[in-house]
Each structure stands twice: as structure tokens, then as C-alpha cells.
Amino acid sequence: MGGQRQGAQPWSKNGLVSHAQPPFASCFHPFGTYHQTMLNPFAFLNPSELPTMFDKASISSHSILLQAAGLFALADLPTVAARTAVTGTASFLDIFLLAPGMHRQQAVDDINHGEFPTTGAMTTGYVFRVENPATVSYLQAIGRTGHLVTAHVHPNPSSDEQLSYLNRHLQSFFVAGVPATLFYIVGPVLTGVVVALMGVIRDFWGLGVLGLFMLSRLINVGIIKRRSSKGWKGIPEPGEEGDLLILLSQDRWIRLQGSVDDLKTVTAGQWLRDRTMVEGFAISFATLLVYAAVILAFNASTVGSLMIACLLLCSSALLGLCNTFTSCLQMFDCIVRMEGEPIKYERRLYMANEMIEKSGRSDWAIGMGLIVPKNPTGPVNV
């Protein structure tokens, strides 16, 4: 057509391929020229060019924008608060566990979703409510609709004077289970690796972002440890055994057994005391630090932003797995753990009658509204 030889390339003259690159030549190879690619199809596999793929300038030059990766930290995930509830306190190792939702750790007060279940003491007949949010949250997790779940309260190995100092702390460290403990340890180690890599590439803005995250975590951990001090738990009753029946929402029934003093530790009194004015200001400051870190993260390099995003996402996943594999609740110097398999009942009345038969008394069941008293006109003492 128009004097052009049939079969000639559109960008050639006289049917001979020109060395000038066609408009789409750069699509074939992001690092080499079209001529180099045609002569050597494997030119992109040159090992000397691979390190440039991970260089800060190289990634930025390809328009990969990750400066907003710090926004992951503002995700309102419950993993940090759930970790605080299942351990009953906070550890200074938590400072190096940077996960989304870290600024919401003090919201652990609402971990029970506002539920305070009715509880009957089958040994004494008293009826009351469990108002410890962490205990209620754990019971909600192990409860099943239409089933009776049995749990037992044990002393924490850290309070066993018969064990050596090292053995007490080792057993206390792995009391949640080996898988949960290993997942938990990987989080701070991953943070240390990211800090080291930030130092290698001299991304000081990225280091500043991580430093602000850690400072915020330090403030929250310190306040949680202050608020979780063991307070009023009633008069001690050494040697007495207790047996509680707890009615959760959605027809979930929990039987909690153990010594009376241990049962009081996990159900009575206050878990986290009210914040003081100074603690309230400190919590607000820690929250603002997280927001400030997110703003400063826009100044970090692209590689640094990528590492911050990966750190936040991986830490969140590890902490979620840790919470999932944690099989017990730690509360002060006690441990609550489920025992046996849940028992299914066709009717709640069947479960109540069986518990009445085992306890030898029915006043607690009447007070909880499980059964109707034989003499409806008579007084009911609760």
C-alpha cells in the first residue's frame, strides 16, 4: 500500500527493521531497551540488575505509591483489646507488638458487649451477676447455644511456691499454650527486624513512625498495668469449694467450678479500676501519637512505607492467631479453663433439674427464674 512492500513492518523502511524503538517497545521490558530485549530475551534475568528492583528510588520511579500505608494503624480492629482481656493485663513485651487498633486498647472495658449474666451459687443459693468484662468475654467465647459448658478456675503456676523461680515463670509464660506463645513472640521479633532494615536503608522518617507507635503502646501498657491491680474481692474463705451456674445470652449455660476464693477473683469486684484524670490525659495523648505517626508516615520512603504496612498486617494476623489458640483466661493469679465437652440439652428445664439434683437445693434456680417455686404464694429469699 502506497509503495510499501508487502509484509514490511509499519516502522521500517524498505522492509528492513529499523533500530528506532516503536511506540510500545517499552512494554516488553521495564529495565532494558527494545533492541536489547530482541537480541537477548533473558536480559531481565541479569543478576546484577535484580538489586535495583528493591531499591528505594527504583520502586518510586515505577509510580508505586505506598505513602498512605500508615493508615492501616487506624483500623479499629479488636485484636489488641482482645489480647488484653484474655491475659487480664498487659506485658511490656506488648510495646513491640504493633498492630492496627493499638490506640483502642483502653476500650477493653466494653469487650463483653454490655452483657452481665445472671449467676447462681449452687452451694449457697445466692444469685448475683458477673460484672468482670474479661471473664464474661471468655465465657461468651467458650459457650454454645443449648449446651452446658463446664469450666474450672485454677491458681496460676506463678503463685505456686513449691516450684522453683525459673519453673514458675516458664509455666506461667506458656500457660496459654505453646502455639499461642510462639505466635505472640514472633510479633516483637518481626518489629525488631523491620527497625533494623529501616536503619540499613537510613529511612529516619520510618524509624520515627515506629518510635511514635511504640511510645503510644508504652503509655497504654503502663496504664493497663496500673488499672488492673487486684482490689476488693470480699472476705477470704480458705478451703471452701464453689459451684456457679452462669446464664449467658442466646441460651448459653456455663458451670464454673473452683475454690470460693478463686471464683471471687475472676467474678467479684472490679477488674480495671476507673481512670484517673491524669490517666485520661495520657490515654488521649497516646491516641494522638498514633494519628501523628500516620501523618508522618507520608514522609517515609516507599520501601519504608511498604515495610510499615507489612509489619502492621503481619502483626495483626499473628495477634489474631495468638488469641484464637489461647485456650484459657488469665485473671490476676488465677486461670479459667474449659474442661470436658459441652453437654447438649433439649430444654433448659432439663438442665436446671439436673443441676438441682446435683446441688441438692433449688433456691438458686428459683431466684434465677429457671423453675417455678412449689408454693408460688410463699416468700422467695434471694
XYZ file of C-alpha atoms in Angstrom:
382
model
C 0.000 0.000 0.000
C 1.345 3.337 -1.043
C 4.604 1.774 -2.240
C 5.205 -0.101 0.971
C 6.499 -3.648 0.417
C 4.028 -6.340 1.480
C 4.991 -7.814 4.883
C 7.122 -4.803 5.825
C 6.972 -3.584 9.408
C 4.972 -0.383 9.946
C 8.005 1.326 11.417
C 10.536 0.020 8.837
C 11.793 1.303 5.549
C 12.154 -0.990 2.546
C 11.075 -3.941 4.721
C 14.105 -3.684 6.988
C 13.540 -3.334 10.723
C 14.735 -0.003 11.998
C 16.705 0.290 15.240
C 14.355 3.038 16.359
C 12.020 1.795 19.083
C 8.303 1.504 18.279
C 5.889 3.423 20.494
C 5.121 0.353 22.587
C 8.647 -1.014 22.795
C 8.993 -0.170 26.474
C 6.160 -2.565 27.278
C 8.355 -5.558 26.567
C 10.929 -4.862 29.220
C 10.804 -2.432 32.124
C 14.558 -2.153 32.549
C 16.112 -2.720 29.086
C 15.574 -1.312 25.579
C 13.597 -2.975 22.856
C 16.765 -3.690 20.864
C 18.382 -5.430 23.867
C 15.265 -7.451 24.507
C 15.027 -8.633 20.917
C 18.679 -9.657 20.886
C 18.576 -11.280 24.339
C 15.094 -12.265 25.609
C 16.579 -13.156 29.012
C 18.358 -9.867 29.586
C 15.998 -9.073 32.509
C 17.386 -12.091 34.380
C 20.807 -10.481 34.729
C 21.594 -10.895 38.459
C 23.355 -7.540 38.554
C 20.053 -5.785 37.806
C 17.944 -7.586 40.444
C 19.039 -5.485 43.474
C 17.824 -2.337 41.729
C 14.302 -3.748 41.795
C 14.267 -3.379 45.581
C 15.999 -0.013 45.721
C 14.020 2.909 47.139
C 14.466 5.023 44.001
C 13.681 2.092 41.693
C 10.332 1.338 43.311
C 9.407 5.016 43.465
C 10.304 5.512 39.789
C 7.674 2.952 38.799
C 4.925 5.044 40.408
C 4.194 2.632 43.233
C 2.622 4.897 45.846
C 2.559 3.381 49.344
C 2.965 6.505 51.443
C -0.551 6.019 52.823
C 0.316 2.591 54.235
C 0.409 4.008 57.764
C -3.366 4.373 57.635
C -3.572 0.660 58.442
C -2.755 1.589 62.040
C -6.071 3.431 62.373
C -8.152 0.347 61.572
C -10.495 -0.288 64.504
C -9.612 -3.966 64.963
C -10.346 -5.663 68.322
C -7.238 -7.869 68.402
C -5.219 -5.699 70.810
C -8.145 -5.280 73.213
C -8.947 -8.998 72.993
C -5.345 -9.827 73.895
C -5.609 -7.568 76.950
C -8.834 -9.275 78.036
C -7.586 -12.838 77.645
C -4.393 -12.157 79.613
C -6.076 -9.980 82.216
C -3.361 -7.331 81.964
C -0.628 -6.079 79.623
C 3.015 -7.040 79.235
C 5.903 -4.714 78.471
C 6.626 -7.002 75.520
C 3.381 -5.664 74.045
C 5.205 -2.390 73.358
C 6.927 -4.033 70.382
C 3.732 -5.642 69.082
C 2.447 -3.030 66.628
C -0.963 -3.949 65.263
C -3.941 -1.975 63.939
C -6.246 -0.912 66.752
C -3.396 -0.293 69.196
C -4.921 3.103 70.021
C -8.137 1.352 71.138
C -6.613 -0.804 73.859
C -8.393 1.053 76.669
C -11.747 0.165 75.065
C -11.330 -3.310 76.552
C -13.910 -2.248 79.166
C -16.589 -2.977 76.543
C -15.197 -6.351 75.474
C -18.275 -8.100 76.937
C -20.654 -6.070 74.695
C -22.574 -4.839 77.727
C -23.599 -8.283 78.999
C -23.582 -9.025 82.747
C -25.030 -12.533 83.073
C -27.147 -13.774 85.956
C -25.246 -16.225 88.148
C -26.422 -18.644 90.809
C -24.213 -20.058 93.554
C -25.423 -23.663 93.740
C -23.665 -24.221 97.070
C -25.130 -21.245 98.954
C -28.242 -20.276 96.975
C -27.203 -16.665 96.334
C -27.944 -15.055 92.978
C -25.807 -12.236 91.550
C -24.228 -11.017 88.312
C -20.741 -11.437 86.900
C -19.525 -7.919 86.138
C -15.946 -8.672 85.098
C -15.874 -7.836 81.352
C -12.872 -10.087 80.640
C -14.438 -13.095 82.377
C -17.751 -12.570 80.594
C -15.952 -12.249 77.246
C -14.130 -15.547 77.781
C -17.347 -17.315 78.809
C -19.048 -15.940 75.695
C -16.241 -17.403 73.595
C -16.486 -20.925 75.026
C -20.292 -21.005 75.350
C -22.544 -22.811 72.871
C -26.269 -22.365 72.383
C -28.296 -25.127 74.053
C -25.203 -26.620 75.727
C -23.824 -26.675 79.247
C -20.090 -25.919 79.253
C -18.016 -26.698 82.335
C -15.000 -24.550 83.217
C -12.663 -24.687 86.203
C -10.678 -21.996 87.982
C -7.092 -22.931 88.907
C -4.310 -20.974 90.618
C -1.714 -19.568 88.236
C 1.597 -21.516 88.289
C 3.381 -18.228 89.003
C 1.842 -18.253 92.500
C 2.912 -21.833 93.314
C 5.606 -21.540 95.979
C 6.542 -25.228 95.600
C 8.010 -24.603 92.146
C 11.376 -23.019 91.509
C 11.571 -19.394 90.372
C 12.530 -20.362 86.805
C 9.922 -23.120 86.572
C 7.166 -20.815 87.825
C 7.893 -18.198 85.190
C 8.294 -20.737 82.379
C 4.963 -22.387 83.164
C 3.306 -19.007 83.518
C 4.731 -17.904 80.147
C 3.422 -20.983 78.322
C 0.161 -21.314 80.278
C -1.825 -20.128 77.243
C -0.386 -22.968 75.148
C 2.755 -23.392 73.077
C 1.236 -22.352 69.704
C -0.271 -19.166 71.153
C 3.002 -18.258 72.860
C 5.047 -18.816 69.695
C 2.693 -16.669 67.601
C 2.959 -13.956 70.231
C 6.784 -13.997 70.297
C 7.079 -13.672 66.513
C 5.361 -10.257 66.622
C 8.047 -8.363 68.609
C 10.779 -10.190 66.682
C 9.239 -9.000 63.417
C 9.207 -5.437 64.733
C 12.910 -5.688 65.558
C 13.671 -6.920 62.049
C 11.778 -4.019 60.472
C 13.565 -1.491 62.702
C 16.917 -2.966 61.657
C 16.006 -2.793 57.961
C 14.879 0.806 58.377
C 18.271 1.614 59.828
C 20.034 -0.094 56.928
C 18.235 1.978 54.293
C 18.504 5.104 56.506
C 14.797 5.801 56.464
C 14.678 8.048 59.523
C 11.097 9.114 58.898
C 10.059 5.477 59.000
C 12.012 4.960 62.210
C 10.253 7.977 63.688
C 6.866 6.495 62.806
C 7.718 3.211 64.527
C 9.071 5.130 67.516
C 5.783 7.014 67.925
C 3.844 3.752 67.678
C 5.999 2.220 70.412
C 5.672 5.291 72.634
C 1.898 5.119 72.317
C 1.984 1.414 73.194
C 4.215 2.119 76.199
C 1.731 4.628 77.606
C -1.250 2.304 77.123
C 0.560 -0.712 78.571
C 1.611 1.251 81.635
C -1.929 2.476 82.262
C -3.426 -1.006 81.821
C -0.955 -2.403 84.346
C -1.882 0.359 86.805
C -5.623 -0.132 86.349
C -5.535 -3.939 86.610
C -4.282 -4.099 90.184
C -6.207 -6.588 92.330
C -8.656 -4.742 94.537
C -11.622 -5.736 96.690
C -12.582 -9.405 96.359
C -14.588 -9.967 99.532
C -13.614 -11.755 102.715
C -11.297 -14.770 102.202
C -12.881 -18.209 102.604
C -9.978 -20.674 102.520
C -10.818 -24.323 101.955
C -14.339 -23.647 100.644
C -15.344 -25.002 97.226
C -17.788 -23.183 94.978
C -20.036 -24.139 92.072
C -21.625 -21.438 89.893
C -24.203 -21.650 87.120
C -23.991 -18.709 84.708
C -26.761 -17.918 82.213
C -25.420 -16.150 79.137
C -27.431 -14.701 76.277
C -28.506 -16.933 73.382
C -29.200 -19.792 75.824
C -25.555 -20.489 76.617
C -25.005 -22.045 80.047
C -21.698 -22.169 81.893
C -20.875 -24.155 85.024
C -17.866 -22.570 86.743
C -16.173 -24.572 89.492
C -13.231 -23.982 91.828
C -12.371 -22.724 95.269
C -14.529 -19.872 96.545
C -11.546 -17.516 96.743
C -10.543 -18.275 93.146
C -14.122 -17.828 91.947
C -14.257 -14.457 93.686
C -11.009 -13.459 91.993
C -12.438 -13.905 88.492
C -16.042 -12.792 89.125
C -16.212 -10.368 92.082
C -15.078 -6.795 92.455
C -13.546 -4.695 89.704
C -11.103 -5.819 87.031
C -9.968 -2.446 85.662
C -10.489 0.453 88.015
C -11.784 3.766 86.708
C -9.270 6.038 85.027
C -7.891 8.987 86.893
C -7.786 12.437 85.311
C -4.050 12.128 84.604
C -4.535 8.687 83.052
C -7.300 10.074 80.856
C -4.980 12.800 79.546
C -2.231 10.215 78.968
C -4.599 7.961 77.010
C -5.670 10.898 74.829
C -2.028 11.809 74.221
C -1.206 8.205 73.265
C -4.096 8.185 70.797
C -2.898 11.435 69.222
C 0.583 9.936 68.890
C -0.815 7.206 66.645
C -2.535 9.786 64.434
C 0.646 11.875 64.323
C 2.636 8.801 63.314
C 0.209 8.140 60.458
C 0.675 11.717 59.222
C 4.467 11.460 59.422
C 4.343 8.139 57.562
C 3.670 10.099 54.349
C 7.274 11.356 54.558
C 8.736 7.855 54.753
C 10.298 6.289 51.693
C 8.285 3.942 49.543
C 10.243 0.953 50.824
C 9.793 2.147 54.393
C 6.048 2.582 53.891
C 5.866 -0.904 52.426
C 7.652 -2.361 55.444
C 5.376 -0.466 57.855
C 2.295 -1.803 56.067
C 3.619 -5.370 56.094
C 4.536 -5.062 59.777
C 1.061 -3.855 60.755
C -0.730 -6.510 58.722
C 1.509 -9.382 59.835
C 1.345 -8.311 63.488
C -2.437 -8.184 63.307
C -2.570 -11.674 61.808
C -0.135 -13.069 64.387
C -2.038 -11.487 67.271
C -5.319 -12.819 65.916
C -3.872 -16.335 65.708
C -2.473 -15.942 69.218
C -5.906 -15.009 70.571
C -7.529 -17.882 68.698
C -5.119 -20.503 70.035
C -5.233 -19.177 73.612
C -7.249 -21.797 75.472
C -7.639 -20.096 78.848
C -8.318 -16.830 80.638
C -5.696 -15.342 82.939
C -7.100 -13.119 85.644
C -4.764 -11.869 88.388
C -3.295 -15.030 89.969
C -5.946 -17.427 88.569
C -6.598 -19.274 85.321
C -10.003 -20.213 83.889
C -10.008 -23.171 81.504
C -12.770 -25.193 79.886
C -12.912 -28.858 80.887
C -14.583 -31.696 79.016
C -17.039 -31.439 76.146
C -20.219 -29.324 76.108
C -23.371 -31.233 77.076
C -26.457 -30.640 74.942
C -29.953 -30.362 76.461
C -33.260 -30.339 74.605
C -34.803 -27.990 77.175
C -33.324 -25.555 79.643
C -35.595 -27.049 82.317
C -33.878 -30.418 81.917
C -30.520 -28.784 82.570
C -31.892 -26.908 85.591
C -33.420 -30.048 87.114
C -30.135 -31.930 86.708
C -28.165 -29.129 88.384
C -30.730 -29.010 91.217
C -30.316 -32.731 91.738
C -26.519 -32.416 91.846
C -26.503 -29.420 94.181
C -29.223 -30.713 96.496
C -31.069 -27.377 96.656
C -33.353 -25.331 94.428
C -33.403 -21.823 95.910
C -30.767 -20.580 93.466
C -32.799 -21.927 90.496
C -35.928 -20.162 91.759
C -34.008 -16.906 92.169
C -32.660 -17.184 88.614
C -36.140 -17.873 87.222
C -35.248 -21.348 85.976
C -38.094 -23.071 87.814
C -41.345 -22.069 89.477
C -41.492 -22.491 93.280
C -43.770 -25.243 94.543
C -45.571 -22.686 96.708
C -45.973 -19.629 94.460
C -47.628 -17.595 97.217
C -44.789 -18.134 99.667
C -41.855 -15.719 100.041
C -38.764 -16.233 97.933
C -35.408 -15.396 99.504
C -32.692 -14.423 97.044
